[in-house]
Short mmCIF file of C-alpha atoms in Angstrom, two decimals:
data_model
loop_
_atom_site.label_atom_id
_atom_site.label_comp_id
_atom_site.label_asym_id
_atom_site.label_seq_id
_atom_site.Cartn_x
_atom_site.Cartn_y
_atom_site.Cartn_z
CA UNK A 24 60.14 44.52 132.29
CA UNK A 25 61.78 42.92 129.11
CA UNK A 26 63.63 44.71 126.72
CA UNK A 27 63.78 44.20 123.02
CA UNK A 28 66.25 45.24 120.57
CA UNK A 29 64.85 48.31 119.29
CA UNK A 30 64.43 49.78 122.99
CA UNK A 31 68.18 48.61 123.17
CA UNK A 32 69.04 50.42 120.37
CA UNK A 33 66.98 53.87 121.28
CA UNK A 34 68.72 53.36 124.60
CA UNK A 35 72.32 52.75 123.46
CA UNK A 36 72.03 55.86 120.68
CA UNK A 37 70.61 58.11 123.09
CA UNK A 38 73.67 57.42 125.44
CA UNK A 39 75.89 57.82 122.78
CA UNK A 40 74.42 60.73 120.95
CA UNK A 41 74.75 62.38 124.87
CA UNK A 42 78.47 61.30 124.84
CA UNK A 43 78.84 63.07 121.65
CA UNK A 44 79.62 59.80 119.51
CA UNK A 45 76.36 60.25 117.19
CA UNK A 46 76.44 63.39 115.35
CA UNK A 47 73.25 65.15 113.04
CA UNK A 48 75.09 65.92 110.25
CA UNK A 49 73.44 67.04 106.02
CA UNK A 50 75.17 66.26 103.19
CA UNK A 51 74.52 66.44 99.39
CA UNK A 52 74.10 64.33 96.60
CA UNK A 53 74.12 64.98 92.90
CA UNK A 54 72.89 62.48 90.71
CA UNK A 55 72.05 61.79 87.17
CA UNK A 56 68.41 60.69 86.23
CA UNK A 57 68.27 56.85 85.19
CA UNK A 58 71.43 55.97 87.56
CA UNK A 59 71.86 54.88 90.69
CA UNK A 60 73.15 56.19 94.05
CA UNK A 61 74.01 55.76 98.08
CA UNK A 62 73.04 57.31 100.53
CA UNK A 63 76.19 57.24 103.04
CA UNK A 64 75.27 56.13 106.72
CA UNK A 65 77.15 58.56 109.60
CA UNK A 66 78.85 56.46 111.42
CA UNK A 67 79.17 52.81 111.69
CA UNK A 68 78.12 52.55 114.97
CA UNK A 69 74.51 52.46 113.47
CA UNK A 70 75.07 49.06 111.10
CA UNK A 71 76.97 47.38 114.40
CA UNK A 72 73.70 48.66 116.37
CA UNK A 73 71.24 47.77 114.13
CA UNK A 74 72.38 46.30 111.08
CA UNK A 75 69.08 44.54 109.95
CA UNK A 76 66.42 47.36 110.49
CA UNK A 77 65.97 50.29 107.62
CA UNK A 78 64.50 53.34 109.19
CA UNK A 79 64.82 55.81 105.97
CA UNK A 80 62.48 58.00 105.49
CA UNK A 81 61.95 60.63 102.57
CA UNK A 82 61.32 64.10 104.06
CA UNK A 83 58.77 64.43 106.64
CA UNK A 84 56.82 61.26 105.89
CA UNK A 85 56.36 58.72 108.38
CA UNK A 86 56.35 55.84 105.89
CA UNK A 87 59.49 54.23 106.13
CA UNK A 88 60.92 53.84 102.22
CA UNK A 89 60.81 50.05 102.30
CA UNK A 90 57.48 50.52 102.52
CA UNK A 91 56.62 53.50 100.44
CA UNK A 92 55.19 52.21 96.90
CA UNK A 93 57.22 55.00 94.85
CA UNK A 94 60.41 53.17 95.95
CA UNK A 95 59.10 49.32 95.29
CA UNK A 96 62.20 47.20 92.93
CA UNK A 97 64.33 50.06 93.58
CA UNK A 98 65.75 49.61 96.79
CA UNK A 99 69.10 47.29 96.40
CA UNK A 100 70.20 48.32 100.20
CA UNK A 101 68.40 49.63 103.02
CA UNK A 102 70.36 49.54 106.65
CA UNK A 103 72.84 52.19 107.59
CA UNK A 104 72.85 52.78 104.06
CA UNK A 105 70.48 53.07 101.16
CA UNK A 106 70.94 52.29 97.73
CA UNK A 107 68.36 53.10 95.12
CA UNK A 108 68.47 52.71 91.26
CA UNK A 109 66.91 53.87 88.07
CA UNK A 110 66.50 57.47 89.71
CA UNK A 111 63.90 59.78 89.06
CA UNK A 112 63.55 63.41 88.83
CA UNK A 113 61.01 63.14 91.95
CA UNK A 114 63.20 61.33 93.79
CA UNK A 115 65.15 64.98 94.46
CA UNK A 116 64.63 65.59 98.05
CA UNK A 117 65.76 65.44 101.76
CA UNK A 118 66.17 62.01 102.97
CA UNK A 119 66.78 61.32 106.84
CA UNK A 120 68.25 58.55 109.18
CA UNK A 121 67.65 59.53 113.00
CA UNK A 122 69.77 62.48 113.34
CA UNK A 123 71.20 62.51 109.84
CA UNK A 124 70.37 64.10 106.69
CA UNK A 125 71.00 63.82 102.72
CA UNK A 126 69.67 66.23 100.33
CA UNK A 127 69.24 64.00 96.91
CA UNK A 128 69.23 65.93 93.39
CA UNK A 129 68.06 64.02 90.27
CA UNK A 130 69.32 66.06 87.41
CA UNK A 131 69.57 65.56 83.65
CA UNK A 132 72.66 66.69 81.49
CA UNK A 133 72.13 69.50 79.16
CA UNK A 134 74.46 71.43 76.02
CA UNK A 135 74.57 74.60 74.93
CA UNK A 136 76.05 77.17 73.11
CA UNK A 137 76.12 80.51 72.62
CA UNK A 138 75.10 80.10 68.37
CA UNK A 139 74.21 77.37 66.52
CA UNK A 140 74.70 79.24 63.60
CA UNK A 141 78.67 79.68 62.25
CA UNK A 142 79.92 80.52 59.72
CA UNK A 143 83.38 78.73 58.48
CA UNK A 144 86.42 79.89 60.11
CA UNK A 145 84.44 81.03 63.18
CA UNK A 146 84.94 79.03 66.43
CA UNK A 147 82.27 77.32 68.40
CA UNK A 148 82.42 76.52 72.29
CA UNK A 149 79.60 73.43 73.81
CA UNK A 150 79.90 73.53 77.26
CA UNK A 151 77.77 70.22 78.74
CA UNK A 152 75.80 70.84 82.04
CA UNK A 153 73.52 69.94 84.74
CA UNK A 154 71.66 71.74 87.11
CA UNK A 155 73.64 70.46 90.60
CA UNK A 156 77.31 70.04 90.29
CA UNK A 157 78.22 65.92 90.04
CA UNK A 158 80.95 64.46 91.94
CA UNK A 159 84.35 63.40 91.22
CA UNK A 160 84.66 65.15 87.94
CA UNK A 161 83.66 63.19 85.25
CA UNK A 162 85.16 62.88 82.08
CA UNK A 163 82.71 64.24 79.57
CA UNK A 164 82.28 62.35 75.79
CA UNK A 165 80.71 64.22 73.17
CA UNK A 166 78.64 63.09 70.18
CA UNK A 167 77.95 64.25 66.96
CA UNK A 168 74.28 62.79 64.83
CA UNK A 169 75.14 60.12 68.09
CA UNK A 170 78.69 58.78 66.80
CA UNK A 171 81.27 59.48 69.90
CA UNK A 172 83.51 62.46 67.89
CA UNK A 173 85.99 63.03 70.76
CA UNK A 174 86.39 63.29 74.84
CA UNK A 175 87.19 66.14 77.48
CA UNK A 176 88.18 66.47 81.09
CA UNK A 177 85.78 69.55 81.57
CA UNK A 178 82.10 70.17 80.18
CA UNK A 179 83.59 71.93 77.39
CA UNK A 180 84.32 71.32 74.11
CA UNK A 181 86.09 74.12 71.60
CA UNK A 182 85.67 73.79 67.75
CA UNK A 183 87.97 76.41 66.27
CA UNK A 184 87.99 77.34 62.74
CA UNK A 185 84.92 75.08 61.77
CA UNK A 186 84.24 73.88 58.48
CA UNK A 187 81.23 72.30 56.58
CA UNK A 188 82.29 69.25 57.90
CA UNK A 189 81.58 70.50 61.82
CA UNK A 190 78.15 70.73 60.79
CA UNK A 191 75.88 68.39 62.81
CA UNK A 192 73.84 67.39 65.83
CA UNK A 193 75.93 67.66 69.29
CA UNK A 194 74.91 65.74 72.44
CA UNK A 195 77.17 65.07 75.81
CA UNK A 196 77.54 62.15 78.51
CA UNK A 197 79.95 61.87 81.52
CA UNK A 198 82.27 58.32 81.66
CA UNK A 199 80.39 55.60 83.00
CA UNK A 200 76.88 56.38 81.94
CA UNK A 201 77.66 56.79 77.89
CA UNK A 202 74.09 55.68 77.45
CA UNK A 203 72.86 58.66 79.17
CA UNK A 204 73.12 61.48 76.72
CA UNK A 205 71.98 64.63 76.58
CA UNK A 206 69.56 66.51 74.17
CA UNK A 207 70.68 67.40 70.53
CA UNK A 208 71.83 70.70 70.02
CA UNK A 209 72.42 71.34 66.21
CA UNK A 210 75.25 73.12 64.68
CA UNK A 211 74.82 74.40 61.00
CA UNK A 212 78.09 76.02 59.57
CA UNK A 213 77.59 78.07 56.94
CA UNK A 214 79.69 78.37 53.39
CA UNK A 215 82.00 81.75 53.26
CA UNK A 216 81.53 83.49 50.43
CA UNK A 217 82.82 81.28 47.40
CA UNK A 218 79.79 80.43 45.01
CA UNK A 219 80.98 77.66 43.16
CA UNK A 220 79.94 77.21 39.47
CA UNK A 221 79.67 75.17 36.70
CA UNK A 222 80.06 75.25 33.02
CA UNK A 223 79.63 73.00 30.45
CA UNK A 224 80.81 73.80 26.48
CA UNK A 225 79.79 73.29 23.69
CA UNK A 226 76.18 71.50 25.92
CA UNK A 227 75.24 69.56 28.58
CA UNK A 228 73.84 67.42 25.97
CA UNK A 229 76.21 65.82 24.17
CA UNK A 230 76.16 63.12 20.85
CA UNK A 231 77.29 59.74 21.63
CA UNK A 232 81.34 59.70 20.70
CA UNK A 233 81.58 63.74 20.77
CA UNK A 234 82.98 65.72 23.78
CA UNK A 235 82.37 68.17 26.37
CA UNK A 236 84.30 70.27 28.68
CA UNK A 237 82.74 71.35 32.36
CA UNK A 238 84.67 74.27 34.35
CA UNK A 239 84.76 75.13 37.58
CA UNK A 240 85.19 79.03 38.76
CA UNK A 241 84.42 80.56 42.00
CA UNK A 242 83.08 84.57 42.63
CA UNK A 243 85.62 85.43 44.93
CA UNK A 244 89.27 86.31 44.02
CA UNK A 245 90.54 84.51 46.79
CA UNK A 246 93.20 81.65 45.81
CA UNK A 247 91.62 78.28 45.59
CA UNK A 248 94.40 75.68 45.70
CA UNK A 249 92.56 72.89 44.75
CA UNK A 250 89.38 71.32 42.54
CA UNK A 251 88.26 68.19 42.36
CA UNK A 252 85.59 67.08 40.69
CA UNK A 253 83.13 63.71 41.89
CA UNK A 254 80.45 62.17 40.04
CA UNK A 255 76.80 60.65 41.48
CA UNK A 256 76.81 56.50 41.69
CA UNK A 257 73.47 55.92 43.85
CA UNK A 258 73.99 57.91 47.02
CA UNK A 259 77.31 58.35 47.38
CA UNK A 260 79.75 60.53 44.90
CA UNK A 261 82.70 59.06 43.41
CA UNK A 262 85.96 61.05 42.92
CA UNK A 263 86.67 61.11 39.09
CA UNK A 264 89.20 63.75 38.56
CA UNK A 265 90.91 66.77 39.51
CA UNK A 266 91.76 70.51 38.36
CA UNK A 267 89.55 73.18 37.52
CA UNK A 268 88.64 71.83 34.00
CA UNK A 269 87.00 68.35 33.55
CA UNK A 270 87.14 67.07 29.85
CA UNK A 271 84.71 64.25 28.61
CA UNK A 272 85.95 62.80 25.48
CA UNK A 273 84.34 59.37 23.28
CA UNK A 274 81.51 60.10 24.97
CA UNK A 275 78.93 57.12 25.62
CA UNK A 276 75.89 56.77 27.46
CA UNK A 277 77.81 55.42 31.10
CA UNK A 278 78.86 59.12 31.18
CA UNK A 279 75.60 60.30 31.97
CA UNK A 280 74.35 61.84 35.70
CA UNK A 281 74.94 64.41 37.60
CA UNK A 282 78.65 66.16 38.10
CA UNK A 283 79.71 68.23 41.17
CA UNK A 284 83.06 70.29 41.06
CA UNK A 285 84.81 71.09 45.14
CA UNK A 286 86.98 73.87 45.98
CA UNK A 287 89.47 73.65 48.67
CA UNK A 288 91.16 76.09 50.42
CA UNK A 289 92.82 76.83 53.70
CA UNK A 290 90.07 75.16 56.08
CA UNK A 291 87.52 75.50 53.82
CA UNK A 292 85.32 73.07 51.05
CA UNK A 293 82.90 74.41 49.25
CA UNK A 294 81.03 72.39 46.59
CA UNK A 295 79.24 73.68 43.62
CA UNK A 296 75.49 72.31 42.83
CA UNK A 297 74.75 69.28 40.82
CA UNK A 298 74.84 69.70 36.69
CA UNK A 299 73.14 66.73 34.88
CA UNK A 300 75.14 65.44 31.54
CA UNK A 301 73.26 63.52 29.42
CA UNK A 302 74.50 61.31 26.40
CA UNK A 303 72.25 60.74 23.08
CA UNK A 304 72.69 57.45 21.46
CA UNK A 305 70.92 56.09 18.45
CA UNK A 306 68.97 52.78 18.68
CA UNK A 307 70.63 49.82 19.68
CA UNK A 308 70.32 46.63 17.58
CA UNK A 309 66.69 45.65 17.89
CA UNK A 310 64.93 42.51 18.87
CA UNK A 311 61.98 41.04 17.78
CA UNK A 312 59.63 38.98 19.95
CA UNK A 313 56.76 36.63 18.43
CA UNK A 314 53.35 35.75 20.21
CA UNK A 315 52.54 32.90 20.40
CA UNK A 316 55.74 31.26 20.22
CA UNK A 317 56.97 27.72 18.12
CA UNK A 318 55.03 26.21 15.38
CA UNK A 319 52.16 28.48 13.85
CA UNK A 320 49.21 27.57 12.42
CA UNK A 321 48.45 29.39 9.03
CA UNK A 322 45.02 31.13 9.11
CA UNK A 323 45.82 32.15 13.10
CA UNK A 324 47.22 35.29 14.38
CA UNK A 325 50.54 36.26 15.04
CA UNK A 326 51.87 39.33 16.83
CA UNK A 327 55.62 40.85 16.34
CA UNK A 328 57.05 43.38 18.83
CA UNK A 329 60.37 45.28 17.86
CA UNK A 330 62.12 46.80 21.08
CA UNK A 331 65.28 48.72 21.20
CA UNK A 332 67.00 51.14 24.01
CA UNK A 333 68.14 54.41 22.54
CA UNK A 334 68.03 57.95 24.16
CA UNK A 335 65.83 60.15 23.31
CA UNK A 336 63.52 57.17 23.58
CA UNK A 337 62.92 55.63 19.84
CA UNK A 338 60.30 57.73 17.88
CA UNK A 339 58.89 55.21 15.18
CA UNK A 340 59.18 51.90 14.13
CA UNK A 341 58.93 49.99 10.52
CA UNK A 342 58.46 47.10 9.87
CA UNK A 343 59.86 44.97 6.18
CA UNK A 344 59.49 41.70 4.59
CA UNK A 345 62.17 40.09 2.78
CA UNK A 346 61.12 39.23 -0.86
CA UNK A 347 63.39 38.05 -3.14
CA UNK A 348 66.15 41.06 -3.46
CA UNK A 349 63.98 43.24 -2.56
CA UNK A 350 61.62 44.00 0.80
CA UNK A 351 58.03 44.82 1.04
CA UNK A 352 57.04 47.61 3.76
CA UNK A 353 54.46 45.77 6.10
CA UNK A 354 53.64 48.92 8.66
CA UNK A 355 54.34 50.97 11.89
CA UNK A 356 54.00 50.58 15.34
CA UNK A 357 56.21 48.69 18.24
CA UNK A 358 53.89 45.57 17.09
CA UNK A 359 52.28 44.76 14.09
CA UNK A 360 49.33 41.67 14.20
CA UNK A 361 48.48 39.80 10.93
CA UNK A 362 46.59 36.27 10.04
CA UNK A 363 49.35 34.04 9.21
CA UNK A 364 48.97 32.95 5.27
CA UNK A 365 50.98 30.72 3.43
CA UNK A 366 53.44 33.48 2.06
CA UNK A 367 54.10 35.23 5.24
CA UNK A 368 56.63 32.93 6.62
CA UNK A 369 59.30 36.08 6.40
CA UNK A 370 61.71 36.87 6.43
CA UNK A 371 60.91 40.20 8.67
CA UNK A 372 62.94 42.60 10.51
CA UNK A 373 61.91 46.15 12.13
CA UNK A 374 63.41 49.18 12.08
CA UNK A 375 63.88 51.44 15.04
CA UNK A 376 64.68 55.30 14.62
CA UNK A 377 65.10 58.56 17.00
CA UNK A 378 66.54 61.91 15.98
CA UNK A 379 70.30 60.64 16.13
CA UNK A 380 69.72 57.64 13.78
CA UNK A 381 67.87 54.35 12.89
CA UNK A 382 68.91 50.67 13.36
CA UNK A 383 67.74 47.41 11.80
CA UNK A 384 67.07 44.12 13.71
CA UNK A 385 68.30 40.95 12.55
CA UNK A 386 65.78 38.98 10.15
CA UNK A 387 63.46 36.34 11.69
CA UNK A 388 61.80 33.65 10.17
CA UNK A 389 57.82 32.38 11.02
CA UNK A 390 57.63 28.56 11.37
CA UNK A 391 54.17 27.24 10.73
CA UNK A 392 52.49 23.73 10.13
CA UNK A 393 50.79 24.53 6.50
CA UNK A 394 47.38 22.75 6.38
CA UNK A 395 45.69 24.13 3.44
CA UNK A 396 43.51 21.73 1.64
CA UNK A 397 44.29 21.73 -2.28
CA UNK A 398 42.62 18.95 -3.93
CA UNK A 399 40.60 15.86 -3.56
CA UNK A 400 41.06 14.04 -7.00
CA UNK A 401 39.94 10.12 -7.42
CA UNK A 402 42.57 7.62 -8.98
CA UNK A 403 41.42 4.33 -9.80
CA UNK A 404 39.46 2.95 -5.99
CA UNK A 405 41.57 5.58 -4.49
CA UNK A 406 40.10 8.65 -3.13
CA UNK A 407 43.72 10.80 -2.49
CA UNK A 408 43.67 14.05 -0.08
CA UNK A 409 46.81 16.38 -1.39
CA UNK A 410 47.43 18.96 1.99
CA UNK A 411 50.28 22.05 1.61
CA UNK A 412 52.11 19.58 4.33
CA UNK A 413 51.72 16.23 2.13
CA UNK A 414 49.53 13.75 0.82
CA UNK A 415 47.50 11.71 2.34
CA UNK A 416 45.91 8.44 0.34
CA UNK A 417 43.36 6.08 1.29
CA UNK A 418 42.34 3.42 -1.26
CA UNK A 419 39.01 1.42 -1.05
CA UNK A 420 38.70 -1.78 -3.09
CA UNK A 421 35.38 -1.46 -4.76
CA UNK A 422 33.50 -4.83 -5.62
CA UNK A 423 32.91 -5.05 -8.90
CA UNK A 424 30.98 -7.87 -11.14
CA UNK A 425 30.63 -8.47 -14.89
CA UNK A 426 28.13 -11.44 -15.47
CA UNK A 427 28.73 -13.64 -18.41
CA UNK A 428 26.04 -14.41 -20.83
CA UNK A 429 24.56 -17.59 -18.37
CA UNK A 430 25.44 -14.99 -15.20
CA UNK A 431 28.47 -16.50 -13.85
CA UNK A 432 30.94 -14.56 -12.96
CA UNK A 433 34.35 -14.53 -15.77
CA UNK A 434 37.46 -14.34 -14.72
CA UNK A 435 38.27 -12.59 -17.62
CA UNK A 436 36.00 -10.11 -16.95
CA UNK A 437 37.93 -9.08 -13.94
CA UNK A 438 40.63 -6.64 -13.27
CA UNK A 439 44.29 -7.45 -14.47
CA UNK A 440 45.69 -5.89 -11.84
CA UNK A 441 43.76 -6.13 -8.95
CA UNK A 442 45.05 -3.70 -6.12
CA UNK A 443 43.90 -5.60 -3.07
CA UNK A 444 41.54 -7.76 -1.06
CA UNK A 445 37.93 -6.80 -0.35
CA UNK A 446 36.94 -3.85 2.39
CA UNK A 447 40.65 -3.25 2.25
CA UNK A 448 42.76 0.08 3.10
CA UNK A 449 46.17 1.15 2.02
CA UNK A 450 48.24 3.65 1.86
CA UNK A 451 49.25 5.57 -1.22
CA UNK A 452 52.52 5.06 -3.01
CA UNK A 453 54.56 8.17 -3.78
CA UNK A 454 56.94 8.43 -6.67
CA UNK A 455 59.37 10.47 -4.35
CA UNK A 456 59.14 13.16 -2.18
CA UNK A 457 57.86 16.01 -3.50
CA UNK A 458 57.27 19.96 -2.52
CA UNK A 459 54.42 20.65 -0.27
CA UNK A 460 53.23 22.68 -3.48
CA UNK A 461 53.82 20.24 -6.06
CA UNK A 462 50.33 19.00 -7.40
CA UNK A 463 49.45 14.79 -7.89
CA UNK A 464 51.64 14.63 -11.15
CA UNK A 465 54.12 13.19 -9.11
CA UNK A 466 52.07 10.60 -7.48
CA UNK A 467 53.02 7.01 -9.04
CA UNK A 468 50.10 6.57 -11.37
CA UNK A 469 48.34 3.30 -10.09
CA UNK A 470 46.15 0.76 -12.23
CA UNK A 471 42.03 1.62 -11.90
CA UNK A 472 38.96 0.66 -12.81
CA UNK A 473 38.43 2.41 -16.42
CA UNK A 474 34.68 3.20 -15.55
CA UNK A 475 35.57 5.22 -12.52
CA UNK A 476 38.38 7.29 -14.52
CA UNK A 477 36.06 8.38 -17.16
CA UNK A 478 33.66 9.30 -14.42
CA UNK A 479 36.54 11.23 -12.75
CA UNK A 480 37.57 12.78 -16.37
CA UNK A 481 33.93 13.50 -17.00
CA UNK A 482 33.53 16.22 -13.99
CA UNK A 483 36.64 17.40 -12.43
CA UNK A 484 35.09 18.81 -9.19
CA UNK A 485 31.25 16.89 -9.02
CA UNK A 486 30.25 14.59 -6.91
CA UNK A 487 33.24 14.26 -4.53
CA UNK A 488 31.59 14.73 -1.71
CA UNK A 489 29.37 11.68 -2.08
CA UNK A 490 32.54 9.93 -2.95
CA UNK A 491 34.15 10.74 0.12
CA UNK A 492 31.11 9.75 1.30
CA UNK A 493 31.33 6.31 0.28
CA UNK A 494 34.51 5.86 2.14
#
C-alpha cells in the first residue's frame, strides 16, 4: 500500500500528539474592526510537517477557510498560521487547527463620559473603550471636531477646569490604526454666571465725524481682570482694542459692523453678544451717466442717470441746467429722458440728498451733430442749403439765350461774369467761417443772372421746391 503525505502527516501527529509533543491548547484574540490579525500556530512542528496545506476551519464548519467565500481576498497566510485582513464584526468566533483553538473578537472602539454637559471650572474624564481588552497596551490619541488635541498611555483622558474653549466633538484611536476612530461624543461647556453687556452712548447710530463710546460690564461682582474688545471682518473677529471702555472718535463709514466686548478671568472667557454700529454719511460726489453715449443727434432721446452712495440710502434727486449765471430746474428722479433740441446741450448736473445732507455732481456737457435745416435761399444759378452744422452750396449753370434782332445769338447779350461751363457743379465760396447760427449774410455775394434775383426777391419762400427740383 502507498502512502501519501497527508497519511504521513496524520500518522506522524498522531505519534507525536501520543508522545505528548502536540498539545490542544485555546487562546484569545482581540482585534479591532477594519485591521488585520494572526492567528498563532502551536507549535512548529506543524509548518515542518506540513508547511503547504491550510486546514483552518471557522467553528464547526467543515469548509476549510481557503475555501469559504466570506474569507475570499482576505486571506494573506494560511499554513500553520493564518493571517486575515480588513476584519469584520462576523468574523468574531472560534477558529481551530487540529487540536488547537483561537477565539477571535472583532470589536470597535467606543468614548464615553459620565456628562457631556459642564459647566466651566468643572472637570471632565473620556475614558476610550472596546468591548474585549486589546493587546500590548496601546497608546490611545484623542481628537477633538477630528484634529489630534493630545495623546495618553491609558484610555483616559482628564480635562480639569474646562473652559469655553474645551467645548467640542471628542473621538479616540489606539497608535497604529489613527484612521480608525471612534464615534463623536460631544462636549458643550457652559458659561458661569457672567452676562456680559454692552452699551453704547450717546447711539449706536452715529453722524459721520461724531463719536461714540461702547462699555462693557458684567452681572456678577466677581473681579474681571481683563476686556478686550474684537470687531467682525467676514468670519473671523479682529482684535481692535482693550479695557472696559471702547471710544470711537472721527467717525466714518469703515467703522460700521458689529462689536463684541470679552471678559477674562481666572480660566474663564466669556463674550458678550454682537452690537451693530452704524455710521450715517451724506451723499458722496455724484456721477452722471448718459445713454446713448458720444455724438447725439438733436431731435433723438437722451437719458441721464445721477448715482451716488450715501447711508441712509439717497432720498431724492434734482436735476439743473446751467444758463447763463443762473440754472434752470429740469426735474426729479435717478434719470430724467428728454428729446435732445438745439439748446439742451447743458450744462447739467444732479443733485443727490438724504436726511444728513445733499451733494452736487460735477457739470456735464451733451455733444450732438446739429442738423436742423434753416433756409434754402437762391443766389444767382446757385441753389444754397444753410444747415445749424454749415452750409452746403451747389451751383447749376443755367443756359441762357438773348436773340438779336436777325436771331443770332450777341455776345453782348451774355453774362459779364459768367460763373462756369455748361451742366457744371461747384461748390460755394464762403467769406469766412462763420457760426453754425449765423444766417447767408456772410456768404461772399456771387454775380447772377438779374432775372432769377428778382424772381427770388419777388417770393421769399415760393416755388423752391420746383427749384430744387430742377437741380
Amino acid at each position: 500500500m502507498l502512502w501519501d503525505a497527508e497519511m504521513v502527516f496524520k500518522v506522524v501527529t498522531i505519534f507525536l500528539y501520543l508522545q505528548g509533543l502536540v498539545c490542544s491548547f485555546v487562546t484569545h484574540i482581540c482585534a479591532l474592526q477594519g485591521t488585520s490579525v494572526t492567528l498563532p500556530c502551536a507549535n512548529d512542528i506543524y509548518t515542518f510537517l506540513m508547511p503547504n496545506v491550510c486546514s483552518w476551519y471557522k467553528s464547526k464548519e467543515n469548509v476549510p477557510i481557503i475555501e469559504n467565500p466570506h474569507y475570499i481576498g482576505r486571506v494573506m497566510k494560511c499554513d500553520c498560521s493564518l493571517m486575515m485582513n480588513n476584519l469584520r464584526e462576523n468574523d468574531s468566533g472560534s477558529y481551530r487547527f487540529l487540536k488547537q483553538e483561537v477565539a477571535l473578537s472583532v470589536t470597535d472602539l467606543q468614548l464615553k463620559t459620565m456628562d457631556s454637559t459642564v459647566t466651566e471650572g468643572q472637570n471632565v474624564t473620556l475614558t476610550c473603550f472596546s468591548t474585549c481588552t486589546l493587546r500590548n497596551s496601546p497608546i490611545y490619541f484623542w481628537y477633538r471636531d477630528r484634529q489630534l488635541a493630545t495623546y495618553t498611555t491609558g484610555n483616559k483622558l482628564h480635562l480639569s477646569q474646562v473652559t469655553s474653549q474645551d467645548t467640542g466633538n471628542y473621538s479616540c484611536a489606539v497608535k497604529g490604526h489613527e484612521n480608525r476612530l471612534s464615534s463623536d461624543v460631544p462636549i458643550v461647556v457652559k458659561y458661569n454666571p457672567l452676562d456680559l453687556s454692552v452699551s453704547v452712548s450717546p447711539s449706536a447710530e452715529i453722524v459721520e465725524g461724531r463719536s461714540t463710546i461702547l462699555t462693557c460690564s458684567s452681572d456678577v461682582s466677581t473681579a474681571v481682570y481683563n476686556y478686550t474688545w474684537y470687531k467682525k471682518n467676514g468670519v473671523e473677529y479682529l482684535l481692535i482694542g482693550s479695557g472696559y471702555k471702547y471710544i470711537i472718535t472721527n467717525a466714518r463709514p469703515e467703522h460700521s459692523g458689529l462689536y463684541r466686548c470679552v471678559a477674562e478671568r481666572t480660566l474663564i472667557h466669556r463674550s458678550s453678544m454682537d452690537v451693530l454700529i452704524t455710521v450715517k454719511y451724506s451723499p458722496r460726489i455724484p456721477e452722471i451717466s448718459i445713454s446713448p453715449s458720444g455724438e447725439i443727434v438733436e431731435g433723438s432721446s437722451v437719458t441721464l442717470t445721477c448715482s451716488s452712495d450715501a447711508y441712509p440710502a439717497v432720498s431724492s434727486y434734482m436735476w439743473y441746467q446751467k444758463n447763463g449765471d443762473g440754472t434752470v430746474f429740469r426735474g426729479t428722479g435717478k434719470s430724467i429722458n428728454f428729446t435732445l433740441a438745439s439748446g439742451d446741450h447743458g450744462p447739467y448736473y444732479c443733485e443727490a440728498q438724504n436726511e444728513i445732507g445733499a451733494q452736487n455732481s460735477d457739470v456735464v456737457l451733451l455733444a450732438g451733430e446739429k442738423k436742423s435745416l434753416l433756409a434754402v435761399v437762391v443766389v444767382g444759378s446757385v441753389l444754397a442749403v444753410l444747415t445749424v452744422g454749415g452750409v452746403i452750396a451747389l451751383t447749376h449753370h443755367v443756359k441762357r439765350k438773348k436773340s438779336d434782332p436777325v436771331g443770332n445769338t450777341s455776345p453782348k447779350s451774355q453774362d459779364t461774369h459768367p460763373i462756369s461751363h455748361d451742366d457744371t457743379y461747384t461748390a460755394l465760396n464762403l467769406k469766412a467761417k462763420s457760426s453754425e447760427y449765423e444766417t447767408l449774410n456772410n456768404v461772399r455775394k456771387l454775380p447772377c443772372n438779374p432775372a432769377l434775383q428778382a424772381a427770388a426777391e419777388a417770393s421769399h419762400y415760393e416755388n423752391i421746391q420746383e427749384r430744387i427740383s430742377y437741380l
